XYZ file of N, CA and C in Angstrom:
711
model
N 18.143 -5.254 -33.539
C 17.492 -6.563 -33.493
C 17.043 -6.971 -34.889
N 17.412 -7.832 -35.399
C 16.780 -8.910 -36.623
C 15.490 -9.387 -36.444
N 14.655 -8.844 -37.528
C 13.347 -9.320 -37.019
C 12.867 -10.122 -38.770
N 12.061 -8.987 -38.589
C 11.244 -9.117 -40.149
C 11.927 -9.481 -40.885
N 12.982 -9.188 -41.175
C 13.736 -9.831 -42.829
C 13.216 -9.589 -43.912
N 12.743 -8.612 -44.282
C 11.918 -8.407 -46.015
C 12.970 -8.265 -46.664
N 13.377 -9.278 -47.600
C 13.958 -8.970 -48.676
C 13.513 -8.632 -50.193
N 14.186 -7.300 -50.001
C 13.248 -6.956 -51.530
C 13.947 -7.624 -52.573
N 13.336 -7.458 -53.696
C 13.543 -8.392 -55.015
C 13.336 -7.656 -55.734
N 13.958 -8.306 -57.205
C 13.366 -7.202 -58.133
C 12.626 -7.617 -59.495
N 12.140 -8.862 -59.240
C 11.402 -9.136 -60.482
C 10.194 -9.476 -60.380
N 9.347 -9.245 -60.983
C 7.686 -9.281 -60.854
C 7.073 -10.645 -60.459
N 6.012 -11.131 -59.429
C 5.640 -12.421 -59.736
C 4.301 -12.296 -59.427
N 3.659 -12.463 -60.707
C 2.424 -11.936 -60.965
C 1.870 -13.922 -60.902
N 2.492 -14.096 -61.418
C 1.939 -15.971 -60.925
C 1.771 -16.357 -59.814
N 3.431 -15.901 -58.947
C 2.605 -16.002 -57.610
C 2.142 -15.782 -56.569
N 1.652 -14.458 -57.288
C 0.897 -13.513 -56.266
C -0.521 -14.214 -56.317
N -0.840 -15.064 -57.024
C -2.526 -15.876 -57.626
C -2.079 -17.105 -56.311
N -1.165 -17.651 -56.526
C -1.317 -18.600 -55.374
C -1.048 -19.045 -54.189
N -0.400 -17.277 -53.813
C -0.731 -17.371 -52.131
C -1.850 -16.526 -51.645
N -3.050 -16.490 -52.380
C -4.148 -16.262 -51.632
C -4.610 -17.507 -50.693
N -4.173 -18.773 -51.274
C -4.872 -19.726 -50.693
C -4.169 -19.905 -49.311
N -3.162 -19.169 -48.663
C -2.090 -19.437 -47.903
C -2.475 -18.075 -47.033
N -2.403 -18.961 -45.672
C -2.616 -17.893 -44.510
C -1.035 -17.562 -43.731
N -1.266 -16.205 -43.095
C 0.124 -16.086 -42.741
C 0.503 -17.186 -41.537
N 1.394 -17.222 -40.387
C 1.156 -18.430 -39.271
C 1.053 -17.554 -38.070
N -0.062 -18.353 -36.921
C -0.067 -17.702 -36.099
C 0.885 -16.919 -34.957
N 0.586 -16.714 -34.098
C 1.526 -16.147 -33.269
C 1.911 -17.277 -32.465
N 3.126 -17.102 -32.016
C 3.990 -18.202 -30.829
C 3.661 -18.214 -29.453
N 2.712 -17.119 -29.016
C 2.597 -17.087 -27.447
C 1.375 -16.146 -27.343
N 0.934 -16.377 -25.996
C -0.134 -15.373 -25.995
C 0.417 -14.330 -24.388
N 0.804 -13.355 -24.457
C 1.487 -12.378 -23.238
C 0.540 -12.636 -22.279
N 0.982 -12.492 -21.347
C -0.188 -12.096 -20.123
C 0.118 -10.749 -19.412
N -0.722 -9.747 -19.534
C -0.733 -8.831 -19.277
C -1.036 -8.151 -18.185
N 0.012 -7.373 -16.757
C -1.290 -6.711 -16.169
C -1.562 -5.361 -16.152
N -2.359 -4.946 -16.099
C -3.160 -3.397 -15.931
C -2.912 -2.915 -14.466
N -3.000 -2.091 -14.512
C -1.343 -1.537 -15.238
C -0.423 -2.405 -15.218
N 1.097 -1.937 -15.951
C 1.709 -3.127 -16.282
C 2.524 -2.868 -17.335
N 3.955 -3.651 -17.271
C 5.100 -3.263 -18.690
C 4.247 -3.923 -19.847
N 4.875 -3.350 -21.309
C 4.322 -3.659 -22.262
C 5.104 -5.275 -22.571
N 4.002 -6.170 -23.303
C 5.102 -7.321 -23.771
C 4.666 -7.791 -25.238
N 5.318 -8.628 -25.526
C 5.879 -8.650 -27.060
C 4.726 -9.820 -27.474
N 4.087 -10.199 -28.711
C 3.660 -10.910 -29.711
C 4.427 -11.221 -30.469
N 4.780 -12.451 -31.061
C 5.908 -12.604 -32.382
C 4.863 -13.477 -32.938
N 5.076 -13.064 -34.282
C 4.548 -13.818 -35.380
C 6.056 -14.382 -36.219
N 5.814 -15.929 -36.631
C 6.877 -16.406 -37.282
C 7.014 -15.513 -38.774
N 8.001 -16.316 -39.417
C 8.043 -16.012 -41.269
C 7.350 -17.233 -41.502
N 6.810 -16.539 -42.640
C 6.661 -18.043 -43.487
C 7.465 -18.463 -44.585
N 8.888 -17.610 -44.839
C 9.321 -18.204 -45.570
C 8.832 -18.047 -47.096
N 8.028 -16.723 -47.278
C 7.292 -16.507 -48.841
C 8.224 -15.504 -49.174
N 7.881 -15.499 -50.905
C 7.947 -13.982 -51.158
C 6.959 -13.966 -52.140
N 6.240 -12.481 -52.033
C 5.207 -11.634 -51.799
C 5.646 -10.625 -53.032
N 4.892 -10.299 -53.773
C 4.931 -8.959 -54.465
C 4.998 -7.856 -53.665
N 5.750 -6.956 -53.928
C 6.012 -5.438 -53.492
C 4.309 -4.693 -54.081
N 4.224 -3.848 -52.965
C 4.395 -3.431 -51.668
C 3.833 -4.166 -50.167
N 4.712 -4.699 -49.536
C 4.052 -5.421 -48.525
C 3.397 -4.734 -47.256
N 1.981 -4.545 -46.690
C 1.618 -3.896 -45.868
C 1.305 -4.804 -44.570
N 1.497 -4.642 -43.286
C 1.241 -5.463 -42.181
C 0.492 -3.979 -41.352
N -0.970 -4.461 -40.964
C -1.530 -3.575 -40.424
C -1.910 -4.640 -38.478
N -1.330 -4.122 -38.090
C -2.086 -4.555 -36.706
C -3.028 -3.817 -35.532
N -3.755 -4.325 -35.341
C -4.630 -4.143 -34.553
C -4.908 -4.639 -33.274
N -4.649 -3.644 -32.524
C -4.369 -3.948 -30.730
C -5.997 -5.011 -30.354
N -5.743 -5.794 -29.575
C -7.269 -6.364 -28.720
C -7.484 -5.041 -27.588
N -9.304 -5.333 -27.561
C -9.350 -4.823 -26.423
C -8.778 -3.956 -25.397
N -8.991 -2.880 -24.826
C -8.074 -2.765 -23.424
C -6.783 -3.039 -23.536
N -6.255 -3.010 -24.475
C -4.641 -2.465 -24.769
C -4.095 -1.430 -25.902
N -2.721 -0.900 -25.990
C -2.235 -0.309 -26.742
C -1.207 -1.004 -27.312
N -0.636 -0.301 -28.540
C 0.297 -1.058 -29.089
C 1.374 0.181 -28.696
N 2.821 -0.051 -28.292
C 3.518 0.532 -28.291
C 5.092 0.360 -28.953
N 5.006 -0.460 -29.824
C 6.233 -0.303 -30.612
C 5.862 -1.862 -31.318
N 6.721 -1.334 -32.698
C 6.957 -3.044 -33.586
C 8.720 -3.113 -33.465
N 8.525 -4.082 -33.792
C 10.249 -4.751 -33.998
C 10.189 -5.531 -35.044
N 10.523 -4.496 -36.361
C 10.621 -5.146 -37.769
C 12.464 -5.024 -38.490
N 12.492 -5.866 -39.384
C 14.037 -5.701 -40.178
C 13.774 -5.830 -41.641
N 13.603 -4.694 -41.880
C 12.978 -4.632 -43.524
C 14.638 -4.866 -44.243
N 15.598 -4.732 -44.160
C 16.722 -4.340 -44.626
C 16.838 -5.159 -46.155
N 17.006 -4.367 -47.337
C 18.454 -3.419 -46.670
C 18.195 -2.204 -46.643
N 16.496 -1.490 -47.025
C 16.066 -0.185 -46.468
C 14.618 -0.478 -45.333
N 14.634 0.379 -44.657
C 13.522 0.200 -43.301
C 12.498 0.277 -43.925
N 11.005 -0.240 -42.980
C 10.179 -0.549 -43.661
C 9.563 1.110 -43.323
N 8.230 1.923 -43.873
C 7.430 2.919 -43.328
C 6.834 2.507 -42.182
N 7.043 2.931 -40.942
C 6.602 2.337 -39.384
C 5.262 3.701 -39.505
N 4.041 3.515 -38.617
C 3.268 3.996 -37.941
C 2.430 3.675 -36.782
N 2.390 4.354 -35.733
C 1.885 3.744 -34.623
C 0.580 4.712 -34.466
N -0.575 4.215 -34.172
C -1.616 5.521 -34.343
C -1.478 6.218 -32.379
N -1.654 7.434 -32.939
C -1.200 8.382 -30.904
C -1.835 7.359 -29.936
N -3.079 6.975 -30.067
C -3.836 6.050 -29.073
C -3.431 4.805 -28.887
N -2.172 4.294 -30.244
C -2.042 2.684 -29.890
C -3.055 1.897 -30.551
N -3.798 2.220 -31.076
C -5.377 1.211 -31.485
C -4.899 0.506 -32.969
N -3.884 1.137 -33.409
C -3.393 0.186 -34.601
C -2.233 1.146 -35.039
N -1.100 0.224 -35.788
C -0.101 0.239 -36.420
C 0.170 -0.158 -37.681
N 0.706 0.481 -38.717
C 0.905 -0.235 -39.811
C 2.510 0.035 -40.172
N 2.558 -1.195 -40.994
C 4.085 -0.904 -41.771
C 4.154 -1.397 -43.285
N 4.790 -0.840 -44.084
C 5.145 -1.253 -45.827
C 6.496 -1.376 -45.714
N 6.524 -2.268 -46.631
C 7.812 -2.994 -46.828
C 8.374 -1.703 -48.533
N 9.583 -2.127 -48.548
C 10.370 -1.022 -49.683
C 9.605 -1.641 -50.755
N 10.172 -1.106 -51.825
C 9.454 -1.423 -53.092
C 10.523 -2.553 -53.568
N 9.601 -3.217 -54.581
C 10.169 -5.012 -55.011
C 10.175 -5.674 -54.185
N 9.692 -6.949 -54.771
C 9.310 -8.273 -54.096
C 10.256 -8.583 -52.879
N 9.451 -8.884 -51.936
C 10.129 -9.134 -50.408
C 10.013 -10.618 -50.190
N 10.823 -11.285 -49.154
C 10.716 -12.378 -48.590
C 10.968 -12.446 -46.975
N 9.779 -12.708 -46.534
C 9.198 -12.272 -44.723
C 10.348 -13.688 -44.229
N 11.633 -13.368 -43.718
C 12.432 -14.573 -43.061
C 12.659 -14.809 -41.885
N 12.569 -13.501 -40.900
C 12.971 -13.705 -39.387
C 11.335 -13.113 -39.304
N 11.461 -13.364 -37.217
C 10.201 -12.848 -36.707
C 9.841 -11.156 -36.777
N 8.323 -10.594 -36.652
C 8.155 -9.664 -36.492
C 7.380 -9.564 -34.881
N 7.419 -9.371 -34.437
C 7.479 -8.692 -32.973
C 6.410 -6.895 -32.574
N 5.089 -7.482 -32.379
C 4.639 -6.407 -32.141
C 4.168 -6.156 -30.252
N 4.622 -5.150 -29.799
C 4.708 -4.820 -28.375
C 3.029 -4.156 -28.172
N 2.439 -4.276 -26.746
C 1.353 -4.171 -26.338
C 1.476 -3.769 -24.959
N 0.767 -2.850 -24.273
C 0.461 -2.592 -22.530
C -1.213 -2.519 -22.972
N -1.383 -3.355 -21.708
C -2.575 -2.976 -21.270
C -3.112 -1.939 -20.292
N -4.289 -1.768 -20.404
C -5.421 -0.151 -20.476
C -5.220 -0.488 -19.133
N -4.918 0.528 -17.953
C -4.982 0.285 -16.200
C -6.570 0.101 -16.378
N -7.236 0.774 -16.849
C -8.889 0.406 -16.951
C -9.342 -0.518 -17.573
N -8.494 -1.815 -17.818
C -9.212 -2.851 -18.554
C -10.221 -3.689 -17.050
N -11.451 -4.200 -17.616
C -11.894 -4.841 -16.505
C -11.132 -5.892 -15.577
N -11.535 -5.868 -14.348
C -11.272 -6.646 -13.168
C -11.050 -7.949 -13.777
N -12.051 -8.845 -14.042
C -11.893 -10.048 -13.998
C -10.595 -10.812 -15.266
N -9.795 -11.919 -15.295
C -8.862 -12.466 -16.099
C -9.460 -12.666 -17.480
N -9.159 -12.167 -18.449
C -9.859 -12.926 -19.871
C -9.006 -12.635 -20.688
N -8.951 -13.265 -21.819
C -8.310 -13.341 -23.004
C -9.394 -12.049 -23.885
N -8.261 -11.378 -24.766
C -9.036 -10.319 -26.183
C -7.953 -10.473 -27.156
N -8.861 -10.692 -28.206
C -8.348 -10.619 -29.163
C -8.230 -9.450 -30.455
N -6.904 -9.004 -30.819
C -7.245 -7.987 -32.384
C -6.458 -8.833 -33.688
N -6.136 -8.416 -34.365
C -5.296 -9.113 -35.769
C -4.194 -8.691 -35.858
N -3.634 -9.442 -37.328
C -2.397 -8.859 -38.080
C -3.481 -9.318 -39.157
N -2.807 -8.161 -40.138
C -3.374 -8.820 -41.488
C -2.395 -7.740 -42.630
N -1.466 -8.571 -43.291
C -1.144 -9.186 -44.009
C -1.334 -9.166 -46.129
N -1.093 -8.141 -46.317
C -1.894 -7.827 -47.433
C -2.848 -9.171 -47.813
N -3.950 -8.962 -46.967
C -4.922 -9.457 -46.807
C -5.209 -11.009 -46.108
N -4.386 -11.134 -45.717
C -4.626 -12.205 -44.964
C -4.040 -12.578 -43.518
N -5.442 -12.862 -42.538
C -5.374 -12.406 -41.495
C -4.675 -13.391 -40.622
N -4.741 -13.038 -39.061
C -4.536 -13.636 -37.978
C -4.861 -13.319 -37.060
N -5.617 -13.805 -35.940
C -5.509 -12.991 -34.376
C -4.290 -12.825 -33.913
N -4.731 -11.723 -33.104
C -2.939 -11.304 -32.274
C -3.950 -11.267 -30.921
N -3.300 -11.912 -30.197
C -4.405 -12.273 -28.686
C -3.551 -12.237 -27.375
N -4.141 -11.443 -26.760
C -3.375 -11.367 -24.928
C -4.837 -11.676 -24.154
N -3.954 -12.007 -23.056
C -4.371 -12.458 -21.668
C -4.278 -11.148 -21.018
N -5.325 -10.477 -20.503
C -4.868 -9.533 -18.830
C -5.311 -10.104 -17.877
N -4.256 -10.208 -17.066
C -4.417 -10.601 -15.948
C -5.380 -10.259 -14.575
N -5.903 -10.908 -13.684
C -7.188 -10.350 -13.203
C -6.428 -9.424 -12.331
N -7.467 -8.226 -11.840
C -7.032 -6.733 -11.367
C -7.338 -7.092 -9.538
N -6.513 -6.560 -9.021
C -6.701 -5.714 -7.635
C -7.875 -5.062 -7.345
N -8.537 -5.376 -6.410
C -10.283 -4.532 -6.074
C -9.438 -2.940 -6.096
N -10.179 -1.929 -6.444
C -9.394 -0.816 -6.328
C -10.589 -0.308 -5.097
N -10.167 0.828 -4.121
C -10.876 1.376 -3.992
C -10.723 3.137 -3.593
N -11.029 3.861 -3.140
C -10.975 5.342 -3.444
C -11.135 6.239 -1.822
N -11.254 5.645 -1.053
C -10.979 5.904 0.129
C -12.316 7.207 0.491
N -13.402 6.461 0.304
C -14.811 7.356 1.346
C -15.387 6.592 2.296
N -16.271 7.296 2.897
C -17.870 6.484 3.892
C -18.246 6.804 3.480
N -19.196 5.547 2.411
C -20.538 6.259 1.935
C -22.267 6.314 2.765
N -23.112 6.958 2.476
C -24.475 6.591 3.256
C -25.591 6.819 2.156
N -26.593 6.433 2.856
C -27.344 7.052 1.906
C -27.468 8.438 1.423
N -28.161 9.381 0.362
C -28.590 10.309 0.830
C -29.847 10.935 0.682
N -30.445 11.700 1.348
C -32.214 11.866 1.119
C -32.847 11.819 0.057
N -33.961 11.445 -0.384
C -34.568 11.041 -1.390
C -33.731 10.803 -2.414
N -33.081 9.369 -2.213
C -32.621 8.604 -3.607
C -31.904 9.645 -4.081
N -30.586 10.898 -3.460
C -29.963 11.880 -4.315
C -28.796 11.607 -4.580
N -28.607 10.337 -4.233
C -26.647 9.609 -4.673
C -26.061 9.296 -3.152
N -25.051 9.348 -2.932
C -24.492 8.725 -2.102
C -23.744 9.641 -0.826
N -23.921 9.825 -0.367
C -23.527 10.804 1.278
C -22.418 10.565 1.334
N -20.627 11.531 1.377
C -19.857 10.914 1.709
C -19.739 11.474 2.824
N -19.480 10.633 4.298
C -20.113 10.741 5.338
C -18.211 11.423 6.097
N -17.329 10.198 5.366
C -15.839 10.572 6.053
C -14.687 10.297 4.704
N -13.573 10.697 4.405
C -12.748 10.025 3.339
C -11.487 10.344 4.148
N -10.262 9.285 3.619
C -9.017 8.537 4.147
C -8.479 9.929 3.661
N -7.600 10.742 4.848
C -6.774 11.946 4.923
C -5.735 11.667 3.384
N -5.577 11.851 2.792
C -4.706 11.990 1.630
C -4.949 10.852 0.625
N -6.112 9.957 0.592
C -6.506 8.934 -0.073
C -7.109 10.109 -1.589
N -7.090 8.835 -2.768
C -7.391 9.121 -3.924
C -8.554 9.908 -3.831
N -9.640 9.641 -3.095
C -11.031 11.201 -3.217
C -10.885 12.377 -2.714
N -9.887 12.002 -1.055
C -9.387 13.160 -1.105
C -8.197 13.864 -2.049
N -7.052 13.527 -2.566
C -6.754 14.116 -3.619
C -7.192 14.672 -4.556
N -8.323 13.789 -5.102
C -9.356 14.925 -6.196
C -10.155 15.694 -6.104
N -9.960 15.834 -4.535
C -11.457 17.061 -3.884
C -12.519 16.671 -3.281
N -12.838 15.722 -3.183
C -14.070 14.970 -2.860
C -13.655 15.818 -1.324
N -14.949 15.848 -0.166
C -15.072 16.410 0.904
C -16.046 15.632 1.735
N -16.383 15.213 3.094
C -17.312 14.886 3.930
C -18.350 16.042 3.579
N -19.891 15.497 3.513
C -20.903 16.161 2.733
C -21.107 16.242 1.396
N -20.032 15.891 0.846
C -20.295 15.828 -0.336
C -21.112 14.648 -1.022
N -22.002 14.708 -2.455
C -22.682 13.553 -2.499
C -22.379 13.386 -3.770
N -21.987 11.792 -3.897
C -21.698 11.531 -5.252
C -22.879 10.736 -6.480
N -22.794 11.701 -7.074
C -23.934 11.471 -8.356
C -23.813 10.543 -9.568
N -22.254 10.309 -9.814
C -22.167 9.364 -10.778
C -20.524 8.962 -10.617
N -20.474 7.448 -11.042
C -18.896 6.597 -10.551
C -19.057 5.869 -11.773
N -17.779 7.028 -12.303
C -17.149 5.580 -13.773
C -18.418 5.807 -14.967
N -19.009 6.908 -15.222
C -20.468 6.583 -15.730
C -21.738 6.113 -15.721
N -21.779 6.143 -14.575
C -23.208 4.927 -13.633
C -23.305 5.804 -13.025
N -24.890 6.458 -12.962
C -25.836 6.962 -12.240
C -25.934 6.229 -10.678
N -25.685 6.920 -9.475
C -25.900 6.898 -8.315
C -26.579 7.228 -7.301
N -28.080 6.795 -7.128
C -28.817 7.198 -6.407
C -28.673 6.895 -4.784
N -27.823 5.945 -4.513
C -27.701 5.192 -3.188
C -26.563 4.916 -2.535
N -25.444 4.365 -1.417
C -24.516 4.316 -1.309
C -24.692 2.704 -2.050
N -25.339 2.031 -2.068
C -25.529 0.368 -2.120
C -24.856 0.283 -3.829
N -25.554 1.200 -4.622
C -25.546 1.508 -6.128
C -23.748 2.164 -6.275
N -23.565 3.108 -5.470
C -21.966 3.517 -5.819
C -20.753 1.850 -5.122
N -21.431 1.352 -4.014
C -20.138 0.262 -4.004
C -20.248 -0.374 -5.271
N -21.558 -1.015 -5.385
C -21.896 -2.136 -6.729
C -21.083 -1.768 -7.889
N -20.797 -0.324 -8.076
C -19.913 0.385 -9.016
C -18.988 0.354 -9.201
N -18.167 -0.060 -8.335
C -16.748 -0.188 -8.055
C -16.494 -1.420 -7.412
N -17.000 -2.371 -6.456
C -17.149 -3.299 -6.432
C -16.781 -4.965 -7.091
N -15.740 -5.147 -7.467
C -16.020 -6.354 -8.888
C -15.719 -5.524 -9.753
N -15.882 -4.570 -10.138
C -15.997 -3.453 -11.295
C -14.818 -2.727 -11.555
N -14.057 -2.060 -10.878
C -12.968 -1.584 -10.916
C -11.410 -1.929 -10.453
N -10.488 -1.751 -10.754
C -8.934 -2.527 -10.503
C -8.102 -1.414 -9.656
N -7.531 -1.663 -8.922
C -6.472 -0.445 -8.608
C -5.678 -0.252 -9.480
N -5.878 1.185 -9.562
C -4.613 1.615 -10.918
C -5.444 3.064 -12.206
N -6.855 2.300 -11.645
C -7.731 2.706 -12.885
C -8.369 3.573 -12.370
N -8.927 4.612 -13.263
C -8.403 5.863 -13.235
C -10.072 6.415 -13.894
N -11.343 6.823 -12.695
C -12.802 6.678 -13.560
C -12.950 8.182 -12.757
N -14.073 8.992 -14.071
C -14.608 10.050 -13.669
C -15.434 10.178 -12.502
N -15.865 11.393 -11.614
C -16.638 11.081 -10.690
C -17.606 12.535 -10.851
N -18.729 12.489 -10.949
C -19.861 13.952 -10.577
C -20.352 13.565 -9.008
N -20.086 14.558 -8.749
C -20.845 14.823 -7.102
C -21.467 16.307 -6.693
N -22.088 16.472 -5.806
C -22.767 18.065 -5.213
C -22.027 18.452 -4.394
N -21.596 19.560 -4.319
C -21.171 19.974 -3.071
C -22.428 20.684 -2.044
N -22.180 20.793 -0.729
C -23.342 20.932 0.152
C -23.850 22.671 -0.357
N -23.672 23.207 -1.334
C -24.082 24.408 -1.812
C -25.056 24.270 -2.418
N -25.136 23.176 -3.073
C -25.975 22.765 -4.496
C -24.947 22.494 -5.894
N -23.506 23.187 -5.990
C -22.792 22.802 -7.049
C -22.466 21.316 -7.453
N -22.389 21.074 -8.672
C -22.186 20.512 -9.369
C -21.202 20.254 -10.034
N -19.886 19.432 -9.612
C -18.481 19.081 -10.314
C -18.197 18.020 -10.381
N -17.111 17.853 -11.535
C -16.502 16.738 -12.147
C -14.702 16.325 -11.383
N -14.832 15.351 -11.373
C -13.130 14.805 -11.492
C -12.903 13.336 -11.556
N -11.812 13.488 -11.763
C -11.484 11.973 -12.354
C -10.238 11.711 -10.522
N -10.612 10.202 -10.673
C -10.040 9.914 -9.099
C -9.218 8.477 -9.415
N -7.841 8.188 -9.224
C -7.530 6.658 -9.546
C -6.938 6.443 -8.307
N -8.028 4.636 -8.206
C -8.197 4.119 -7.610
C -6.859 3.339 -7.073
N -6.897 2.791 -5.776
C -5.793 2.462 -5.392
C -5.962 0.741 -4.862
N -4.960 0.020 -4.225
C -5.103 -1.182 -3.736
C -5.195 -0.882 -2.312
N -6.015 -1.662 -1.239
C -6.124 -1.393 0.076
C -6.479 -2.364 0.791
N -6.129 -2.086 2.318
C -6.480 -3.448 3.436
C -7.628 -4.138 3.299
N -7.659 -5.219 3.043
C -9.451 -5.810 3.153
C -10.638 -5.185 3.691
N -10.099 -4.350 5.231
C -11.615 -3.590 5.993
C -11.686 -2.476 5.180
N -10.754 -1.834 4.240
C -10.742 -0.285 4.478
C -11.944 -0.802 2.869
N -12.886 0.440 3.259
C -14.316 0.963 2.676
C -14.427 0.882 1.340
């Protein structure tokens, strides 16, 4: 794929490297809409049609609740240095040495976090440009109520949440959760009540997404697991 187009050059332009500071790169052509979970999709930023003193660096930076998972650059007629950081949270690339000229699009790819929040919103991160910036901005799309398949109740003195019954092969039961068991904390939120663990998940969580859980077992122990949440019938709990 033809993207980036850096053409290197080979003569110095120290003149006008002074007067495209005043010059921003151009924004992006679209804003993705993303869902959590969900395939990754593309950002393109145009050319502008400059050339730039060597060494050219494009650092991007994922928004929010996403990763970056690949660029689509054409440094030619040698490739540019690609890096993607393990987490996705930013990427950078340099262009070869001698003056380049940015002519086709560059194309940076994004998935969003299955744990980005429930509700629809726009986040924004950058490109920037040996030094000059831009937002790079997605949409995720609003999430699926998730839920995890218990009965909760109260349990005696304010001690978290009673799970009273859970769905035969549902996500709590997969992670161990048991009838009697009481859950102490959902997603990082302290749980004194069953009222306090829906509110938790409630609005709060998406199917797909994937939150720690502490609970007691009827011994007195104390364990951890992580449980992802699923999509389900309107009645089910």
């Amino acid at each position: 794929m033809a993207l980036i187009a850096l053409i290197a050059l080979t003569l110095p332009g120290v003149a006008q490297a002074a007067s495209l500071a005043a010059v921003r790169i151009l924004p992006q052509q679209e804003v993705p809409e993303l869902d959590a979970p969900g395939a990754a999709k593309a950002v393109t930023f145009p050319p502008d049609q400059r050339t730039r003193p060597a060494p050219g660096t494009f650092v991007f930076t994922a928004p929010p609740h996403t990763r970056i998972t690949r660029l689509e650059m054409d440094c030619r007629p040698r490739p540019c240095a690609e890096a993607i950081a393990t987490d996705g949270s930013t990427a950078t690339a340099r262009t070869p040495p001698g003056r380049w000229r940015w002519r086709t699009p560059v194309r940076v790819w994004l998935q969003a976090d299955p744990n980005a929040p429930m509700p629809r919103a726009r986040y924004s991160g950058s490109l920037t440009v040996d030094g000059e910036q831009q937002p790079l901005d997605v949409i995720i799309t609003e999430g699926e109520q998730g839920t995890w398949g218990i009965q909760p109740k109260d349990a005696p003195n304010n001690s978290g949440a009673l799970v009273t019954a859970t769905w035969p092969g549902g996500p709590a039961d997969k992670a161990g959760i048991r009838p009697d068991d009481v859950i102490i904390s959902f997603n990082g939120k302290t749980i004194t009540n069953a009222s306090q663990q829906r509110a938790a998940r409630i609005g709060q969580v998406r199917a797909g997404a994937t939150v720690p859980v502490i609970y007691r077992r009827p011994d007195g122990s104390v364990r951890t697991t992580d449980v992802t949440l699923v999509e389900a019938p309107r009645s089910s709990p």
